[in-house]
Short mmCIF file of C-alpha atoms and ligand atoms in Angstrom, two decimals:
data_model
loop_
_atom_site.label_atom_id
_atom_site.label_comp_id
_atom_site.label_asym_id
_atom_site.label_seq_id
_atom_site.Cartn_x
_atom_site.Cartn_y
_atom_site.Cartn_z
CA MET A 1 67.21 46.64 106.64
CA PRO A 2 66.63 42.88 106.13
CA THR A 3 67.72 40.81 109.14
CA ALA A 4 70.71 38.53 108.64
CA THR A 5 69.96 34.79 108.48
CA ALA A 6 72.01 32.13 110.29
CA GLY A 7 73.54 31.27 106.90
CA ASP A 8 74.59 34.91 106.36
CA THR A 9 76.21 35.17 109.77
CA ALA A 10 77.98 31.82 109.31
CA ILE A 11 79.50 33.23 106.11
CA LEU A 12 80.54 36.41 107.92
CA ALA A 13 82.32 34.26 110.51
CA ARG A 14 83.87 31.96 107.90
CA ASP A 15 85.27 34.82 105.82
CA PHE A 16 86.66 36.88 108.68
CA ASP A 17 90.36 37.68 108.31
CA LEU A 18 91.95 40.31 110.52
CA ARG A 19 94.38 41.19 107.74
CA HIS A 20 91.67 41.90 105.19
CA LEU A 21 88.93 44.06 106.65
CA SER A 22 86.23 45.98 104.80
CA PRO A 23 85.23 49.63 105.35
CA GLU A 24 81.91 48.31 106.76
CA PHE A 25 83.85 46.41 109.39
CA TYR A 26 85.74 49.52 110.49
CA ALA A 27 82.43 51.42 110.71
CA ASN A 28 80.74 48.70 112.75
CA PRO A 29 82.62 45.51 113.64
CA TYR A 30 79.97 44.25 116.07
CA PRO A 31 77.83 42.18 113.64
CA VAL A 32 81.00 40.33 112.61
CA TYR A 33 82.03 39.82 116.23
CA SER A 34 78.57 38.51 117.02
CA ALA A 35 78.74 36.09 114.06
CA LEU A 36 82.13 34.86 115.25
CA ARG A 37 80.92 34.34 118.82
CA THR A 38 77.99 32.31 117.51
CA HIS A 39 79.67 30.20 114.83
CA GLU A 40 83.45 30.18 115.42
CA PRO A 41 84.27 31.62 118.84
CA VAL A 42 87.78 30.19 118.64
CA LYS A 43 88.44 31.25 115.07
CA ARG A 44 91.53 30.08 113.21
CA MET A 45 92.93 32.77 110.93
CA PRO A 46 94.60 32.01 107.60
CA ASP A 47 97.97 32.76 109.26
CA GLY A 48 97.40 30.07 111.93
CA SER A 49 96.68 32.46 114.81
CA LEU A 50 93.44 32.28 116.83
CA PHE A 51 90.89 35.04 117.31
CA LEU A 52 88.75 34.86 120.47
CA THR A 53 85.41 36.60 120.84
CA ARG A 54 83.72 35.03 123.90
CA PHE A 55 84.02 36.82 127.22
CA ARG A 56 84.80 33.63 129.12
CA ASP A 57 87.57 32.57 126.73
CA VAL A 58 89.19 36.00 126.70
CA GLN A 59 89.06 36.19 130.49
CA ALA A 60 90.44 32.65 130.87
CA VAL A 61 93.45 33.61 128.75
CA TYR A 62 94.07 36.78 130.80
CA ARG A 63 93.92 34.63 133.94
CA ASP A 64 96.73 32.32 132.88
CA PRO A 65 99.82 34.36 131.95
CA LYS A 66 102.03 31.28 132.25
CA THR A 67 100.34 29.44 129.38
CA PHE A 68 99.50 32.63 127.48
CA SER A 69 102.63 34.73 127.30
CA SER A 70 102.86 38.47 126.61
CA ASP A 71 106.55 38.29 125.72
CA LYS A 72 106.95 39.47 122.13
CA THR A 73 110.68 38.88 121.60
CA VAL A 74 110.08 35.96 119.21
CA GLU A 75 106.80 37.09 117.62
CA PHE A 76 107.97 40.62 116.74
CA LYS A 77 111.28 39.58 115.18
CA PRO A 78 109.90 38.86 111.69
CA LYS A 79 107.66 41.94 111.83
CA TYR A 80 110.23 44.51 113.05
CA GLY A 81 113.67 42.85 112.59
CA ASP A 82 116.44 44.54 114.51
CA SER A 83 114.89 47.99 114.70
CA PRO A 84 114.05 50.76 117.19
CA LEU A 85 110.41 49.56 117.12
CA TYR A 86 111.56 46.07 118.11
CA THR A 87 113.63 47.39 121.03
CA HIS A 88 110.80 49.64 122.16
CA HIS A 89 107.98 47.13 122.11
CA THR A 90 109.97 44.25 123.57
CA THR A 91 111.15 46.43 126.47
CA SER A 92 107.65 47.77 127.25
CA LEU A 93 106.02 46.49 130.40
CA VAL A 94 102.95 45.25 128.56
CA PHE A 95 104.97 42.96 126.30
CA ASN A 96 106.89 41.13 129.02
CA ASP A 97 106.28 38.18 131.33
CA PRO A 98 107.22 37.72 134.97
CA PRO A 99 109.76 38.08 136.50
CA ARG A 100 110.75 41.15 134.43
CA HIS A 101 107.14 42.25 134.19
CA THR A 102 106.63 41.97 137.95
CA ARG A 103 109.66 44.12 138.72
CA VAL A 104 108.90 46.86 136.17
CA ARG A 105 105.16 46.84 136.92
CA LYS A 106 105.84 47.33 140.62
CA LEU A 107 107.87 50.44 139.87
CA ILE A 108 105.41 51.89 137.36
CA ALA A 109 102.26 51.12 139.35
CA GLY A 110 104.05 52.47 142.44
CA ALA A 111 104.74 55.72 140.61
CA LEU A 112 101.14 56.16 139.36
CA THR A 113 99.89 56.67 142.91
CA ALA A 114 96.37 57.65 143.88
CA ARG A 115 97.90 60.80 145.33
CA ALA A 116 99.68 61.72 142.07
CA ILE A 117 96.44 61.13 140.17
CA ALA A 118 94.18 62.99 142.60
CA ALA A 119 96.56 65.95 142.45
CA MET A 120 95.82 66.24 138.73
CA GLU A 121 92.09 66.81 139.11
CA PRO A 122 92.01 70.62 139.58
CA GLY A 123 94.32 71.17 136.59
CA LEU A 124 92.23 68.77 134.54
CA VAL A 125 89.03 70.67 135.33
CA ARG A 126 90.71 73.95 134.37
CA LEU A 127 91.99 72.46 131.13
CA VAL A 128 88.60 70.99 130.17
CA ASP A 129 86.74 74.20 131.04
CA GLY A 130 89.21 76.23 128.96
CA LEU A 131 88.59 73.98 125.96
CA LEU A 132 84.82 74.23 126.50
CA ASP A 133 85.02 78.06 126.72
CA ALA A 134 86.85 78.16 123.38
CA ALA A 135 84.23 75.85 121.83
CA ALA A 136 81.38 77.99 123.22
CA GLU A 137 82.86 81.06 121.56
CA ARG A 138 83.05 79.37 118.16
CA GLY A 139 79.76 77.47 118.48
CA ARG A 140 81.36 74.44 116.83
CA ILE A 141 84.19 72.10 117.52
CA ASP A 142 86.14 69.21 116.10
CA LEU A 143 85.54 66.90 119.02
CA ILE A 144 88.76 64.98 118.50
CA GLY A 145 91.32 67.58 117.39
CA GLU A 146 90.06 70.39 119.61
CA PHE A 147 88.91 68.50 122.68
CA ALA A 148 89.41 64.76 123.18
CA SER A 149 93.03 64.60 121.99
CA ALA A 150 94.05 67.78 123.78
CA ILE A 151 93.29 66.30 127.21
CA PRO A 152 95.45 63.16 127.52
CA VAL A 153 98.45 64.78 125.84
CA GLU A 154 98.35 67.49 128.47
CA ILE A 155 97.63 65.17 131.39
CA ILE A 156 100.32 62.62 130.63
CA GLY A 157 102.70 65.47 129.84
CA ASN A 158 101.94 66.81 133.34
CA LEU A 159 102.32 63.37 134.88
CA LEU A 160 105.91 63.17 133.64
CA ASP A 161 106.31 66.94 133.98
CA VAL A 162 107.34 67.41 130.34
CA PRO A 163 107.88 71.18 129.82
CA HIS A 164 104.97 72.68 127.87
CA ALA A 165 107.13 74.09 125.11
CA GLU A 166 108.42 70.56 124.39
CA ARG A 167 105.10 68.72 124.10
CA GLU A 168 104.18 69.37 120.49
CA PRO A 169 105.78 66.27 118.93
CA LEU A 170 104.44 63.86 121.57
CA ARG A 171 101.13 63.10 119.89
CA ASP A 172 102.60 62.37 116.45
CA TRP A 173 105.31 60.15 117.94
CA SER A 174 102.68 58.29 119.87
CA LEU A 175 100.39 57.81 116.85
CA ALA A 176 103.31 56.61 114.72
CA ILE A 177 104.52 54.06 117.30
CA LEU A 178 101.06 52.67 118.05
CA GLY A 179 100.15 52.70 114.34
CA ALA A 180 102.99 50.21 113.84
CA LEU A 181 101.11 47.70 116.01
CA GLU A 182 98.33 47.29 113.42
CA PRO A 183 97.94 43.69 112.19
CA SER A 184 99.37 44.58 108.77
CA LEU A 185 101.95 47.26 108.26
CA THR A 186 103.04 49.32 105.23
CA SER A 187 106.73 50.16 104.79
CA GLU A 188 105.83 53.80 105.33
CA GLN A 189 104.15 53.05 108.68
CA PHE A 190 107.20 50.98 109.64
CA GLU A 191 109.61 53.80 108.83
CA ARG A 192 107.47 56.42 110.58
CA GLY A 193 107.26 54.20 113.67
CA ASN A 194 111.03 53.68 113.78
CA ARG A 195 111.77 57.36 113.29
CA ALA A 196 109.33 58.19 116.09
CA VAL A 197 110.99 55.76 118.55
CA THR A 198 114.46 57.14 117.76
CA GLU A 199 113.39 60.76 118.17
CA PHE A 200 111.37 60.01 121.29
CA VAL A 201 114.28 58.15 122.96
CA ASP A 202 116.69 60.99 122.12
CA TYR A 203 114.27 63.50 123.59
CA LEU A 204 113.66 61.48 126.76
CA ARG A 205 117.35 60.78 127.31
CA ASP A 206 117.86 64.51 127.48
CA LEU A 207 114.79 65.05 129.71
CA VAL A 208 115.90 62.31 132.11
CA ALA A 209 119.41 63.79 132.30
CA ARG A 210 117.90 67.15 133.21
CA ARG A 211 115.63 65.52 135.81
CA ARG A 212 118.55 63.64 137.33
CA ARG A 213 120.33 66.96 137.77
CA GLU A 214 117.22 68.65 139.15
CA PRO A 215 114.81 66.08 140.58
CA GLY A 216 111.13 67.05 140.89
CA ASP A 217 108.81 66.43 143.83
CA PRO A 218 108.47 62.62 143.88
CA GLN A 219 104.94 62.90 145.36
CA HIS A 220 103.68 64.35 142.10
CA ASP A 221 106.35 63.81 139.49
CA VAL A 222 106.11 60.29 138.12
CA LEU A 223 109.33 60.61 136.11
CA THR A 224 111.32 61.47 139.25
CA ARG A 225 109.77 58.47 141.01
CA LEU A 226 110.68 56.19 138.12
CA ILE A 227 114.26 57.51 138.08
CA GLN A 228 114.60 57.00 141.80
CA GLY A 229 112.92 53.61 141.74
CA GLU A 230 111.93 52.47 145.17
CA ARG A 231 114.75 54.17 147.00
CA GLY A 232 112.51 56.87 148.40
CA GLU A 233 110.06 54.29 149.72
CA GLY A 234 112.55 52.41 151.86
CA GLY A 235 112.26 49.54 149.36
CA ASP A 236 114.98 47.17 148.19
CA GLY A 237 116.57 49.77 145.96
CA GLU A 238 115.33 48.14 142.75
CA GLN A 239 115.61 50.52 139.82
CA LEU A 240 114.84 50.51 136.14
CA SER A 241 117.80 50.27 133.79
CA GLU A 242 118.26 53.32 131.55
CA GLU A 243 116.79 51.41 128.58
CA GLU A 244 113.79 50.22 130.63
CA LEU A 245 113.21 53.73 131.93
CA LEU A 246 113.28 55.41 128.50
CA GLN A 247 111.23 52.77 126.70
CA ASN A 248 108.63 52.57 129.48
CA CYS A 249 108.26 56.36 129.61
CA ILE A 250 107.44 56.19 125.91
CA PHE A 251 105.06 53.35 126.65
CA ILE A 252 103.25 55.26 129.42
CA LEU A 253 102.96 58.35 127.22
CA ASN A 254 101.57 56.22 124.40
CA ALA A 255 99.34 53.98 126.51
CA GLY A 256 97.46 56.95 127.85
CA HIS A 257 97.10 58.97 124.65
CA GLU A 258 95.06 57.43 121.91
CA THR A 259 93.11 55.13 124.23
CA THR A 260 91.86 58.00 126.38
CA THR A 261 91.25 60.30 123.41
CA ASN A 262 89.11 57.58 121.90
CA LEU A 263 87.25 56.88 125.13
CA ILE A 264 86.22 60.55 125.33
CA GLY A 265 85.44 60.79 121.60
CA ASN A 266 83.59 57.48 121.38
CA GLY A 267 81.63 58.25 124.55
CA LEU A 268 80.41 61.66 123.40
CA VAL A 269 79.48 60.35 119.93
CA THR A 270 77.65 57.36 121.42
CA LEU A 271 75.64 59.75 123.60
CA THR A 272 74.41 61.52 120.44
CA GLU A 273 73.14 58.15 119.18
CA TRP A 274 71.28 57.36 122.43
CA PRO A 275 69.36 60.56 123.28
CA ASP A 276 67.47 58.95 126.15
CA GLN A 277 70.79 58.06 127.79
CA ARG A 278 72.12 61.56 127.26
CA ALA A 279 68.95 62.92 128.87
CA ALA A 280 69.40 60.53 131.81
CA LEU A 281 72.97 61.74 132.31
CA LEU A 282 71.88 65.36 132.15
CA GLU A 283 69.18 64.72 134.68
CA ASP A 284 71.50 62.88 137.05
CA PRO A 285 75.11 64.07 136.64
CA SER A 286 76.19 61.65 139.39
CA SER A 287 75.60 58.77 136.95
CA ILE A 288 78.77 59.86 135.08
CA GLU A 289 80.78 57.16 136.84
CA SER A 290 78.66 54.28 135.54
CA ALA A 291 78.22 56.12 132.21
CA VAL A 292 82.00 56.06 131.70
CA GLU A 293 82.06 52.32 132.45
CA GLU A 294 79.37 51.81 129.83
CA CYS A 295 81.32 53.89 127.29
CA LEU A 296 84.35 51.70 128.02
CA ARG A 297 82.30 48.55 127.47
CA PHE A 298 80.18 49.64 124.52
CA GLU A 299 82.91 51.13 122.28
CA SER A 300 86.09 49.82 123.87
CA SER A 301 88.88 52.08 122.72
CA ASN A 302 91.41 49.26 122.89
CA GLN A 303 89.72 46.46 120.97
CA LEU A 304 92.45 43.84 120.73
CA GLY A 305 95.03 42.19 122.96
CA ASN A 306 97.63 39.54 122.09
CA ARG A 307 99.18 36.50 123.70
CA MET A 308 101.24 33.46 122.60
CA THR A 309 100.85 29.93 123.97
CA THR A 310 103.90 28.55 125.80
CA SER A 311 102.62 24.92 125.87
CA ASP A 312 99.96 22.75 124.23
CA THR A 313 96.64 23.71 125.78
CA GLN A 314 92.95 24.19 125.00
CA ILE A 315 90.66 27.18 124.74
CA GLY A 316 86.90 26.68 125.05
CA GLY A 317 87.44 22.94 124.41
CA VAL A 318 89.50 23.53 121.24
CA PRO A 319 93.04 22.03 121.34
CA VAL A 320 95.71 24.68 120.78
CA ALA A 321 99.37 23.93 120.02
CA ARG A 322 102.33 25.56 121.74
CA GLY A 323 103.55 28.68 119.92
CA THR A 324 100.10 29.74 118.64
CA PRO A 325 99.52 33.53 118.52
CA ILE A 326 96.19 34.47 120.11
CA THR A 327 94.21 37.66 119.52
CA LEU A 328 91.87 38.56 122.37
CA CYS A 329 88.97 40.57 121.02
CA ILE A 330 88.03 42.84 123.92
CA GLY A 331 85.46 44.62 121.73
CA ALA A 332 83.64 41.33 121.11
CA ALA A 333 83.95 40.03 124.69
CA ASN A 334 82.39 43.25 125.94
CA ARG A 335 79.31 42.59 123.77
CA ASP A 336 78.92 38.94 124.78
CA PRO A 337 75.27 38.23 125.73
CA GLU A 338 76.46 35.48 128.09
CA GLN A 339 78.04 38.20 130.23
CA PHE A 340 75.93 41.31 129.50
CA ALA A 341 72.14 41.41 129.20
CA GLU A 342 71.16 43.09 125.90
CA PRO A 343 74.80 43.82 125.09
CA ASP A 344 74.04 46.03 122.09
CA ARG A 345 72.01 48.41 124.24
CA PHE A 346 73.91 51.42 125.60
CA ASP A 347 72.77 51.79 129.19
CA ILE A 348 74.59 54.33 131.35
CA ARG A 349 73.26 52.71 134.52
CA ARG A 350 74.26 49.16 133.62
CA ALA A 351 75.09 47.14 136.74
CA PRO A 352 76.98 44.94 137.09
CA ASN A 353 79.32 45.99 134.31
CA ARG A 354 82.45 43.88 134.61
CA HIS A 355 83.91 44.68 131.22
CA LEU A 356 87.39 43.90 129.94
CA ALA A 357 88.17 47.31 128.43
CA PHE A 358 91.25 47.61 130.66
CA GLY A 359 92.20 43.95 130.27
CA PHE A 360 92.34 41.67 133.28
CA GLY A 361 94.89 39.95 135.52
CA ILE A 362 98.55 40.82 135.96
CA HIS A 363 98.66 43.15 132.94
CA GLN A 364 95.45 45.00 133.73
CA CYS A 365 95.84 48.65 132.77
CA ALA A 366 98.08 50.45 135.27
CA GLY A 367 96.55 53.80 134.25
CA LEU A 368 92.89 52.94 134.62
CA SER A 369 92.21 55.37 137.47
CA LEU A 370 93.70 58.21 135.46
CA ALA A 371 91.75 57.22 132.33
CA ARG A 372 88.52 57.08 134.33
CA LEU A 373 89.18 60.45 135.93
CA GLU A 374 89.90 62.09 132.56
CA ALA A 375 86.78 60.59 131.00
CA ARG A 376 84.50 61.53 133.91
CA ILE A 377 85.61 65.13 133.81
CA ALA A 378 85.76 65.48 130.02
CA ILE A 379 82.51 63.70 129.15
CA GLY A 380 80.60 64.90 132.23
CA ARG A 381 81.49 68.57 131.81
CA PHE A 382 81.00 68.52 128.02
CA VAL A 383 77.45 67.17 128.32
CA GLN A 384 76.49 69.58 131.10
CA ARG A 385 77.94 72.56 129.24
CA PHE A 386 76.46 71.71 125.82
CA PRO A 387 73.32 69.68 126.58
CA ALA A 388 72.10 69.89 122.97
CA TYR A 389 75.38 69.29 121.11
CA ARG A 390 74.93 67.51 117.79
CA LEU A 391 76.85 66.25 114.80
CA ASP A 392 77.63 68.83 112.12
CA GLY A 393 78.51 66.39 109.33
CA GLU A 394 79.87 62.87 109.10
CA PRO A 395 82.52 61.85 111.61
CA THR A 396 85.70 60.36 110.10
CA ARG A 397 86.82 57.04 111.58
CA GLY A 398 90.42 56.59 112.72
CA GLY A 399 90.73 53.55 110.45
CA ARG A 400 92.34 51.28 113.00
CA VAL A 401 91.13 47.98 114.24
CA ARG A 402 93.12 47.83 117.49
CA PHE A 403 92.45 51.37 118.69
CA ARG A 404 88.83 52.14 117.89
CA GLY A 405 88.00 55.80 117.54
CA PHE A 406 87.51 58.79 115.26
CA ALA A 407 90.02 61.00 113.47
CA SER A 408 87.56 63.90 113.49
CA VAL A 409 83.98 64.60 114.60
CA PRO A 410 82.46 67.96 113.64
CA LEU A 411 80.00 69.09 116.31
CA LEU A 412 77.68 72.05 116.81
CA CYS A 413 77.63 72.89 120.46
C1 HEM B 501 90.67 54.54 128.09
C2 HEM B 501 91.93 54.50 128.31
C3 HEM B 501 92.73 53.24 128.41
C4 HEM B 501 92.43 51.97 127.97
C5 HEM B 501 91.16 51.49 127.27
C6 HEM B 501 93.55 51.13 128.32
C7 HEM B 501 93.61 49.78 128.07
C8 HEM B 501 94.62 48.95 128.48
C9 HEM B 501 94.63 47.50 128.31
C10 HEM B 501 93.54 46.68 127.64
C11 HEM B 501 95.78 47.04 128.86
C12 HEM B 501 96.20 45.57 128.99
C13 HEM B 501 97.04 45.10 127.84
C14 HEM B 501 97.28 43.60 127.89
O1 HEM B 501 97.04 42.91 128.89
O2 HEM B 501 97.69 43.05 126.86
C15 HEM B 501 96.51 48.19 129.36
C16 HEM B 501 97.75 48.13 129.94
C17 HEM B 501 98.42 49.23 130.40
N1 HEM B 501 97.99 50.55 130.41
FE1 HEM B 501 96.22 51.22 129.77
N2 HEM B 501 94.51 51.90 128.93
C18 HEM B 501 94.05 53.19 129.01
C19 HEM B 501 94.70 54.28 129.56
C20 HEM B 501 95.91 54.25 130.16
C21 HEM B 501 96.59 55.36 130.79
C22 HEM B 501 96.00 56.76 130.92
C23 HEM B 501 97.81 54.92 131.22
C24 HEM B 501 98.93 55.61 131.93
C25 HEM B 501 98.92 56.73 132.51
C26 HEM B 501 97.88 53.50 130.89
C27 HEM B 501 98.94 52.68 131.21
C28 HEM B 501 98.97 51.33 131.00
C29 HEM B 501 100.08 50.48 131.39
C30 HEM B 501 101.36 50.95 132.08
C31 HEM B 501 99.74 49.17 131.00
C32 HEM B 501 100.61 47.91 131.12
C33 HEM B 501 100.26 47.15 132.32
C34 HEM B 501 101.02 45.83 132.40
O3 HEM B 501 101.43 45.26 131.39
O4 HEM B 501 101.21 45.38 133.53
N3 HEM B 501 96.72 53.13 130.25
N4 HEM B 501 95.79 49.34 129.13
#
């Protein structure tokens, strides 16, 4: 392939518009991100928003939640109007600022305890081994449908102790609600998203009522902890309102689904593309921890974050007016050569590896320990069980820019 000239990459950067992306971009956005970092790191989009690709700029924005707000009550109004999607997203922890964010975060982070997460490990190993046994019998597997997506749905279902017989609709609800966060939205996606929120809230209202009547063990049952707030901890009795509880349960279920599915899927596909790294992992299974960090960095499953400026400011020396929407490109920041030596090389022993795949600062992912645990067990055990697994046809991309991953990946194992 001919190498791109500086003129070519300048054109790539100039023509970039998040609302009009090509199939080549979805397949491999990194050349475009690299062009943007080089030529227009603080890129103004046709709609007036800014798109950031440098690690230091993205991190600086995360560090200053006062100037760069997460509150979406104004920004989402034109997109969602007065709709269930609007209520859901604007009540979710991730789309709020302090003081509401601080209060809700304390309760959610307090419920996702190390003890609750550690208690999930034996069940997780059993689940993963069961899926691997089924794949071994067939000799082939759709990595996403039959493995990667089956794990988070089960784990988050367990976290909130959702009865097994009631879990089936969770994944579709989650995909529909997160799909509605794409930069441009069809009326069909909008309707699907709204229907999903309504059905999900109805379902959870009933589940919460049942749990109030028969509380679970608050050591392990995150939903019971959220219902009880801090009462059991001798705290100040702060509790979530009913609306906050229902919408944030949806948020937790969603936050841990597609992102973790894609981490597992992206990681196992990337290992097929870097056979020396797969061999290194096979030789030293204890490198799974740093391998998962590298999977998070190299193909970040959550590629974009958003903020809005609350005052006139500057980013990377560029003046920015109050009320400017900002897109933080995590996928680009995690390939920034200023932060990572040879960023386009997948290196399972990379150290240091201070990536931004889980964000940074007050909104940093509250489920990161769970996501890491799931990925370590899923990726580690898959590779050890099927050391020579390989693609059995072309993978199909998920077709989303925010949540990077595959819809299906046929594998021979
Ligand atoms: C690979 C998997 C995951 C990735 C890449 C990921 C990524 C992220 C990112 C980038 C943010 C910050 C958003 C922002 O600042 O705008 C975030 C927030 C959050 N994530 Fe995750 N996440 C993952 C898995 C999970 C899981 C498994 C859970 C729950 C069990 C979870 C729960 C949350 C919560 C509650 C927040 C909001 C935190 C806040 O606003 O204070 N995530 N996640």
